[in-house]
mmCIF file of C-alpha atoms in Angstrom:
data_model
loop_
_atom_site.group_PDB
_atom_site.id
_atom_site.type_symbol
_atom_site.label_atom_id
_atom_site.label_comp_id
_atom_site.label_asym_id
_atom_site.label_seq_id
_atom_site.Cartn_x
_atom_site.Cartn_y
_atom_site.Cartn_z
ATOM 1 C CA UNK A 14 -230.880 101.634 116.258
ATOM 2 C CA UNK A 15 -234.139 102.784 113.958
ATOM 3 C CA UNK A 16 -231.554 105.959 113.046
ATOM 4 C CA UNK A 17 -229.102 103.726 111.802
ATOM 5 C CA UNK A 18 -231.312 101.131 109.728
ATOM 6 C CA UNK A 19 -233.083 104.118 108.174
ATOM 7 C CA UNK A 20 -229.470 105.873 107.357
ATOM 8 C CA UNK A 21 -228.955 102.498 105.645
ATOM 9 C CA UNK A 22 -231.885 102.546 103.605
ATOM 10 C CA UNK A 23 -230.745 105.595 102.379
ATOM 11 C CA UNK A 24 -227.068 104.528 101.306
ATOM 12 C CA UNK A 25 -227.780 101.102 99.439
ATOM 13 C CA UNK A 26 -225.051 102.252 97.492
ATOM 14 C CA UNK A 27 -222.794 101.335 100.166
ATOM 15 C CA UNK A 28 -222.267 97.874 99.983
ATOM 16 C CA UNK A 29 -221.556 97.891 96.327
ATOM 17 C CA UNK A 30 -219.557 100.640 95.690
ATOM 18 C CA UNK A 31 -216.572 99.847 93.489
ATOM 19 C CA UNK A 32 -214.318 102.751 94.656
ATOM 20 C CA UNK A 33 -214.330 101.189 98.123
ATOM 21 C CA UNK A 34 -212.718 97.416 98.293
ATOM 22 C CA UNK A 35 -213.724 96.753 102.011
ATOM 23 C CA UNK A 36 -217.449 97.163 101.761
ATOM 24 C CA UNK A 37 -219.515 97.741 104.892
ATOM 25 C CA UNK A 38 -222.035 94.307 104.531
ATOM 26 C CA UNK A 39 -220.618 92.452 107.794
ATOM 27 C CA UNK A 40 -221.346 95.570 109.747
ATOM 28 C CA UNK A 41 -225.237 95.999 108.236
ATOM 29 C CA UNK A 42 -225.381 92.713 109.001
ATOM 30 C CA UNK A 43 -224.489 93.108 112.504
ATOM 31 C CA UNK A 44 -226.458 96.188 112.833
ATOM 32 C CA UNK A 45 -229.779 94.135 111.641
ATOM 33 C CA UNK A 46 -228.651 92.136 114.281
ATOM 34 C CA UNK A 47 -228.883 94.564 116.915
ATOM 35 C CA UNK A 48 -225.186 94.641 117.318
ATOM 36 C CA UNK A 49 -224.391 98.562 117.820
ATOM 37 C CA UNK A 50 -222.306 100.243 118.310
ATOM 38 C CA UNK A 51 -219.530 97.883 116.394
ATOM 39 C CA UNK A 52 -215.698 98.389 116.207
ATOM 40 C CA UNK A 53 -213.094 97.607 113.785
ATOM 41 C CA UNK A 54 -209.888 97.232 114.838
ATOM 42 C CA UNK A 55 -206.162 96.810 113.189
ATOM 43 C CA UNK A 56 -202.718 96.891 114.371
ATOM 44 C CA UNK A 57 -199.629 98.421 112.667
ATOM 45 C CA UNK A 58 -196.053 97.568 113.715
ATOM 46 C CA UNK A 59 -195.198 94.158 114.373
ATOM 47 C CA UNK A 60 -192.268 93.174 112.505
ATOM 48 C CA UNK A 61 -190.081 96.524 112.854
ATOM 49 C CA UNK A 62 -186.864 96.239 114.667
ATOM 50 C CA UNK A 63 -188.038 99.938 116.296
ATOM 51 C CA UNK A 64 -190.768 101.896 117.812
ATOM 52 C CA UNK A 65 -194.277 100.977 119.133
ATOM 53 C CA UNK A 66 -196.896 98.791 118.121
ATOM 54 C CA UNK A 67 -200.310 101.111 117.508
ATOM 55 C CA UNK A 68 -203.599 99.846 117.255
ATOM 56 C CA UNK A 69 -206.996 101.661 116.374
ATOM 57 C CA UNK A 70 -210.563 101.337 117.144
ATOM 58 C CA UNK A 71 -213.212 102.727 114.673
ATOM 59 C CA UNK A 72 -217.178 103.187 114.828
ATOM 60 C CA UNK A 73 -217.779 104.381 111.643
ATOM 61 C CA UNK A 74 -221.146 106.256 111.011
ATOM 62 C CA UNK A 75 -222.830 104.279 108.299
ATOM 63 C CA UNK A 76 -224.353 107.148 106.780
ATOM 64 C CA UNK A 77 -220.971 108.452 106.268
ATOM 65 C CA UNK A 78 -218.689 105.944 105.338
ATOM 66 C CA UNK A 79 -215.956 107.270 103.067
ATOM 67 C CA UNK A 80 -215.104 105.917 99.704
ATOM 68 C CA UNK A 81 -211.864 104.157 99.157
ATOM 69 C CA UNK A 82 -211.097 102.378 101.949
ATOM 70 C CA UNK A 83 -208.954 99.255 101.566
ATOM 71 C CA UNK A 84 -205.694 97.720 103.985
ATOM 72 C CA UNK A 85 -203.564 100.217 104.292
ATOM 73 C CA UNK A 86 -200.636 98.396 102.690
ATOM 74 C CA UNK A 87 -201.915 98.431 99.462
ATOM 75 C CA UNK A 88 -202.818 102.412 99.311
ATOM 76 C CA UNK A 89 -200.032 105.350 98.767
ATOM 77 C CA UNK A 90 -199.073 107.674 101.641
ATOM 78 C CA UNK A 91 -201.054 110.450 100.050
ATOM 79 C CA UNK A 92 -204.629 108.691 99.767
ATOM 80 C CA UNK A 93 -203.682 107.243 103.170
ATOM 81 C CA UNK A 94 -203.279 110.966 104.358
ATOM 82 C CA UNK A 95 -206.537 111.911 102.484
ATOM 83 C CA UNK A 96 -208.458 108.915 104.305
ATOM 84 C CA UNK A 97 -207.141 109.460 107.915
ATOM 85 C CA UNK A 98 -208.570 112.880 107.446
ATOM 86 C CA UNK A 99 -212.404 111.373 106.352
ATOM 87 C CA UNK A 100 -212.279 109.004 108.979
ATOM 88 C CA UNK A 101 -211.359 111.228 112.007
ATOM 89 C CA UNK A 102 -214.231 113.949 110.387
ATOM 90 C CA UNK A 103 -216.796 111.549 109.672
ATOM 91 C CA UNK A 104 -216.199 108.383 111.872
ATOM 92 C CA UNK A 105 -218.533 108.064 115.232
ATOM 93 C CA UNK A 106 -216.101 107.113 116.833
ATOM 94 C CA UNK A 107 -211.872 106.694 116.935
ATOM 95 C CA UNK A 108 -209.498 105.680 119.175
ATOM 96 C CA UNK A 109 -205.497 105.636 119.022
ATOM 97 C CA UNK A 110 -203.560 103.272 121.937
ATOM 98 C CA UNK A 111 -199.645 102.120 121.314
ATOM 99 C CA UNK A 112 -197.621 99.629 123.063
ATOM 100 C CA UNK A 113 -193.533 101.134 123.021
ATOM 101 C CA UNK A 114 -190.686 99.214 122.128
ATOM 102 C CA UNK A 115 -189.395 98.802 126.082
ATOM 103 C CA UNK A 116 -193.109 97.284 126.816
ATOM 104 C CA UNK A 117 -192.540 95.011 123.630
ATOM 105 C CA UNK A 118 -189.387 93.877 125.277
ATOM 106 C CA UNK A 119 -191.032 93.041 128.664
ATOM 107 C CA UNK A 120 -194.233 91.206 127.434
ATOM 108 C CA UNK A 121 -193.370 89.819 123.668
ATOM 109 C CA UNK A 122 -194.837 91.065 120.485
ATOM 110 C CA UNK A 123 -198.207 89.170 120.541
ATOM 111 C CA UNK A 124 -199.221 90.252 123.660
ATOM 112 C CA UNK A 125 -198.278 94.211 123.270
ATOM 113 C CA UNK A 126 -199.981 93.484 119.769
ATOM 114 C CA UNK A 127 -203.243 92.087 121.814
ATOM 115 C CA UNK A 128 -202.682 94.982 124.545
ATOM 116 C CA UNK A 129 -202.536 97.690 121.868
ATOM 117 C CA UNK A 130 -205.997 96.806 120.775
ATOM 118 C CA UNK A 131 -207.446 96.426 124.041
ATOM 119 C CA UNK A 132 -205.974 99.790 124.851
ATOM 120 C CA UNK A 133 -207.715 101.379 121.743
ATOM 121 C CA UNK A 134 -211.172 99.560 122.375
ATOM 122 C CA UNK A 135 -210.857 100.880 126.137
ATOM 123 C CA UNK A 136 -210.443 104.700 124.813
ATOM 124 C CA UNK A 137 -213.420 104.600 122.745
ATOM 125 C CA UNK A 138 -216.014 107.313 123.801
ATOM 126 C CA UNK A 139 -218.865 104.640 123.068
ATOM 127 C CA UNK A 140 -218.850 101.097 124.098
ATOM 128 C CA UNK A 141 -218.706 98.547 121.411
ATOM 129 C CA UNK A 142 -221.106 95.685 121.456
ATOM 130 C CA UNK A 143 -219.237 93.968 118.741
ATOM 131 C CA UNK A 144 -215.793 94.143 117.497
ATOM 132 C CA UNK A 145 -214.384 92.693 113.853
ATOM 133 C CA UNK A 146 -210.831 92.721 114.122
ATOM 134 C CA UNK A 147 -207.944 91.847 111.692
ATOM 135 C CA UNK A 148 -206.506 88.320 111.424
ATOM 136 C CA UNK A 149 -206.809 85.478 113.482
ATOM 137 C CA UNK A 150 -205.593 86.088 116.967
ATOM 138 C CA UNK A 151 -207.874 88.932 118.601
ATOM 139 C CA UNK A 152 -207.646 89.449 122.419
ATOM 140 C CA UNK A 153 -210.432 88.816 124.782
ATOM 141 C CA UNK A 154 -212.922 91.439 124.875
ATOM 142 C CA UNK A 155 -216.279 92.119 127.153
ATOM 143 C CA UNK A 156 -218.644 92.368 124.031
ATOM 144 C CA UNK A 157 -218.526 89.508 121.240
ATOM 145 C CA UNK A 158 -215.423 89.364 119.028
ATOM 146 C CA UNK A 159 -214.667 88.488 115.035
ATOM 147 C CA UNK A 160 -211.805 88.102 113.559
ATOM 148 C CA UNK A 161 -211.705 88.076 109.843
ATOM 149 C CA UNK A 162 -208.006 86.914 108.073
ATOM 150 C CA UNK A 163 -207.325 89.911 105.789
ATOM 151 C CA UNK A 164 -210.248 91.854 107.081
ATOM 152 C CA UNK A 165 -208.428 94.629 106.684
ATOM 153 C CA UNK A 166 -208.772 94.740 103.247
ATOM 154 C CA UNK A 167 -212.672 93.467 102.955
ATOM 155 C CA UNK A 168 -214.296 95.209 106.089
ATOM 156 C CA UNK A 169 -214.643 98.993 106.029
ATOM 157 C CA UNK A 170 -214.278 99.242 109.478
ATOM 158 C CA UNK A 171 -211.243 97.443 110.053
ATOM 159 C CA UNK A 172 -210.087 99.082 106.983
ATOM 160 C CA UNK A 173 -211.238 102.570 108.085
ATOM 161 C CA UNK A 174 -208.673 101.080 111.554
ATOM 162 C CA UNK A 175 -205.898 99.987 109.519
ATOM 163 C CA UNK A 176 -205.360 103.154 107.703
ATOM 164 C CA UNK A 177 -205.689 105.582 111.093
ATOM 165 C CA UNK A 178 -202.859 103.036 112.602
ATOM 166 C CA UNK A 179 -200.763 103.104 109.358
ATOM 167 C CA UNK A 180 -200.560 106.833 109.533
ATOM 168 C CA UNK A 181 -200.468 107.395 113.042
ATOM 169 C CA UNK A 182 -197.176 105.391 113.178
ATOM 170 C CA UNK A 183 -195.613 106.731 110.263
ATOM 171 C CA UNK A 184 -196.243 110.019 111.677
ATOM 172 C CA UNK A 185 -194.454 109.093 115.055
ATOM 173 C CA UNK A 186 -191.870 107.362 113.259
ATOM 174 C CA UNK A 187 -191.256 110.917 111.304
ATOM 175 C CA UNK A 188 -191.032 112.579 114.591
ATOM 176 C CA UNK A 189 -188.138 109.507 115.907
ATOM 177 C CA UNK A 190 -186.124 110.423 112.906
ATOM 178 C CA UNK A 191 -186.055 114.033 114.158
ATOM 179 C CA UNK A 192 -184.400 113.102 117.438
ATOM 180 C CA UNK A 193 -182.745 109.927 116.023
ATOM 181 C CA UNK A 194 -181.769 110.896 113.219
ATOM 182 C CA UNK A 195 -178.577 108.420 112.595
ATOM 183 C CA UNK A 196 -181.418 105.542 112.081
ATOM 184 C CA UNK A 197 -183.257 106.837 109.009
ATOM 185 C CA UNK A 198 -186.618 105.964 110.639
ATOM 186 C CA UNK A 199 -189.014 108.528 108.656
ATOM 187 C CA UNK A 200 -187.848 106.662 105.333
ATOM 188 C CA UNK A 201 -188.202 103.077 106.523
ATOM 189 C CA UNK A 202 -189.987 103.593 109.903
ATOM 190 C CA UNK A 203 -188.436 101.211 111.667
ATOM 191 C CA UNK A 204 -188.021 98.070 109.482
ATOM 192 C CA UNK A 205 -185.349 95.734 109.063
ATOM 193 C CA UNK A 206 -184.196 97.581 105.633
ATOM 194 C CA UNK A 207 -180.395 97.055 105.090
ATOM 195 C CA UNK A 208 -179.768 100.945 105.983
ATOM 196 C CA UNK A 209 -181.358 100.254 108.986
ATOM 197 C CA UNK A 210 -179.084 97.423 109.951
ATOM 198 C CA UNK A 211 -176.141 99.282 109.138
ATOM 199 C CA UNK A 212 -177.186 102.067 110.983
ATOM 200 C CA UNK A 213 -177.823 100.116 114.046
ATOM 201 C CA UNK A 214 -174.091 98.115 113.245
ATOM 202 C CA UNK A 215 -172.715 101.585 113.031
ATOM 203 C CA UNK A 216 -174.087 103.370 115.780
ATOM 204 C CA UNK A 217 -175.852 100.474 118.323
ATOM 205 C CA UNK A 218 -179.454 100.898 119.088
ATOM 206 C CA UNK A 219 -181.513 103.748 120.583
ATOM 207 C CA UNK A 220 -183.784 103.565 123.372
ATOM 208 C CA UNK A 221 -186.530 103.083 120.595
ATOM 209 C CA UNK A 222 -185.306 99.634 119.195
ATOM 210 C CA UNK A 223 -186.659 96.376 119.935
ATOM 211 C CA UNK A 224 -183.892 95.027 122.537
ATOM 212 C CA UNK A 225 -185.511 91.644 121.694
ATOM 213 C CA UNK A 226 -185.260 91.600 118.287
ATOM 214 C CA UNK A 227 -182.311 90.703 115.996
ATOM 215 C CA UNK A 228 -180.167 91.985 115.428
ATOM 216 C CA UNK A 229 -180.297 94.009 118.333
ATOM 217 C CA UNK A 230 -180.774 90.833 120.233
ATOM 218 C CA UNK A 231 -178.229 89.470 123.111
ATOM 219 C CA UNK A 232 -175.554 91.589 121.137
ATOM 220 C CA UNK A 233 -177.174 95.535 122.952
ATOM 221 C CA UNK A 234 -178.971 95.450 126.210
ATOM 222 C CA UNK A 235 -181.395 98.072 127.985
#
């Protein structure tokens, strides 16, 4: 703990940096707290009609946190690409867990959504003691638990999360397209885009659509 309030003292520059939208304040003030080591955590693929759900856990190192980060919506592919790589070099700690489409089917989209983080918080190499996690609907946790609506785009860490999800999808997604290649999924990865739908009108769904989604829905079955 003294390590990580002195690397603080040495990066005030942190909290106020205006390259970096999420700023790291909720985690130094959760580290004064005695609260370490602390997670963020985000989720990427709810609302596609294919593919998983992935979530990611990140313990960021807070005398290395990179400059930039913000939700991963709002940033292009290639700044995503550059961030993914500063995270996974300078982060503490990351984790990676998915939920696949079939498992989305059995247990609904909230819950694989909740299980995808608890997967990624159980893979971390160092045991949170806190967690800050996107929106408003976190799963149940051992340690103590925020959630923070649009955190992704105010808290490093759950930023730092968002952005290793975005671009771990989008890379699986790119590697669906290879052996699916009818669907288009490296261009939309997995959305409800209206090539999509006539794709899936054209050719019926693939093992890696949502068999519970629409239009997929009571029309296809497993």
């Amino acid at each position: 703990m003294e390590r990580i309030l002195a690397a603080l003292a040495l990066c005030p520059g942190l909290l106020h940096n205006p390259a970096m939208p999420a700023d790291f304040s909720r985690e130094t003030s959760a580290i004064a707290n005695g609260l370490w080591p602390l997670a963020g955590i985000d989720e990427v693929g709810r609302g596609p009609l294919a593919g998983p759900v992935v979530a990611a856990a990140v313990i960021l190192d807070p005398g290395r946190v990179p400059d930039g980060l913000d939700d991963s919506k709002k940033l292009s592919a290639a700044i995503r690409e550059e961030l993914f790589g500063e995270i996974m070099e300078r982060a503490l700690a990351v984790s990676i867990a998915s939920v696949t489409a079939a498992e989305i089917d059995a247990i609904n989209i909230r819950q694989a959504t909740l299980l995808a983080m608890r997967r990624a918080v159980a893979a971390l190499p160092l045991t949170p003691l806190h967690i800050l996690v996107d929106g408003n609907d976190p799963p149940q946790f051992a340690c103590s638990c925020e959630a923070i609506v649009h955190g992704d785009g105010q808290v490093a860490s759950i930023a730092a999360a968002s952005i290793v999800a975005k671009v771990t999808r989008d890379r699986m997604m790119a590697r669906l397209s290879q052996l699916y290649p009818a669907y288009g999924f490296s261009g939309h990865v997995g959305y409800g885009t209206p090539q999509h739908r006539k794709a899936i009108a054209a050719h019926g769904p693939c093992p890696e659509h949502r068999y519970s989604f629409a239009p997929v829905k009571g029309v296809w079955f497993r």
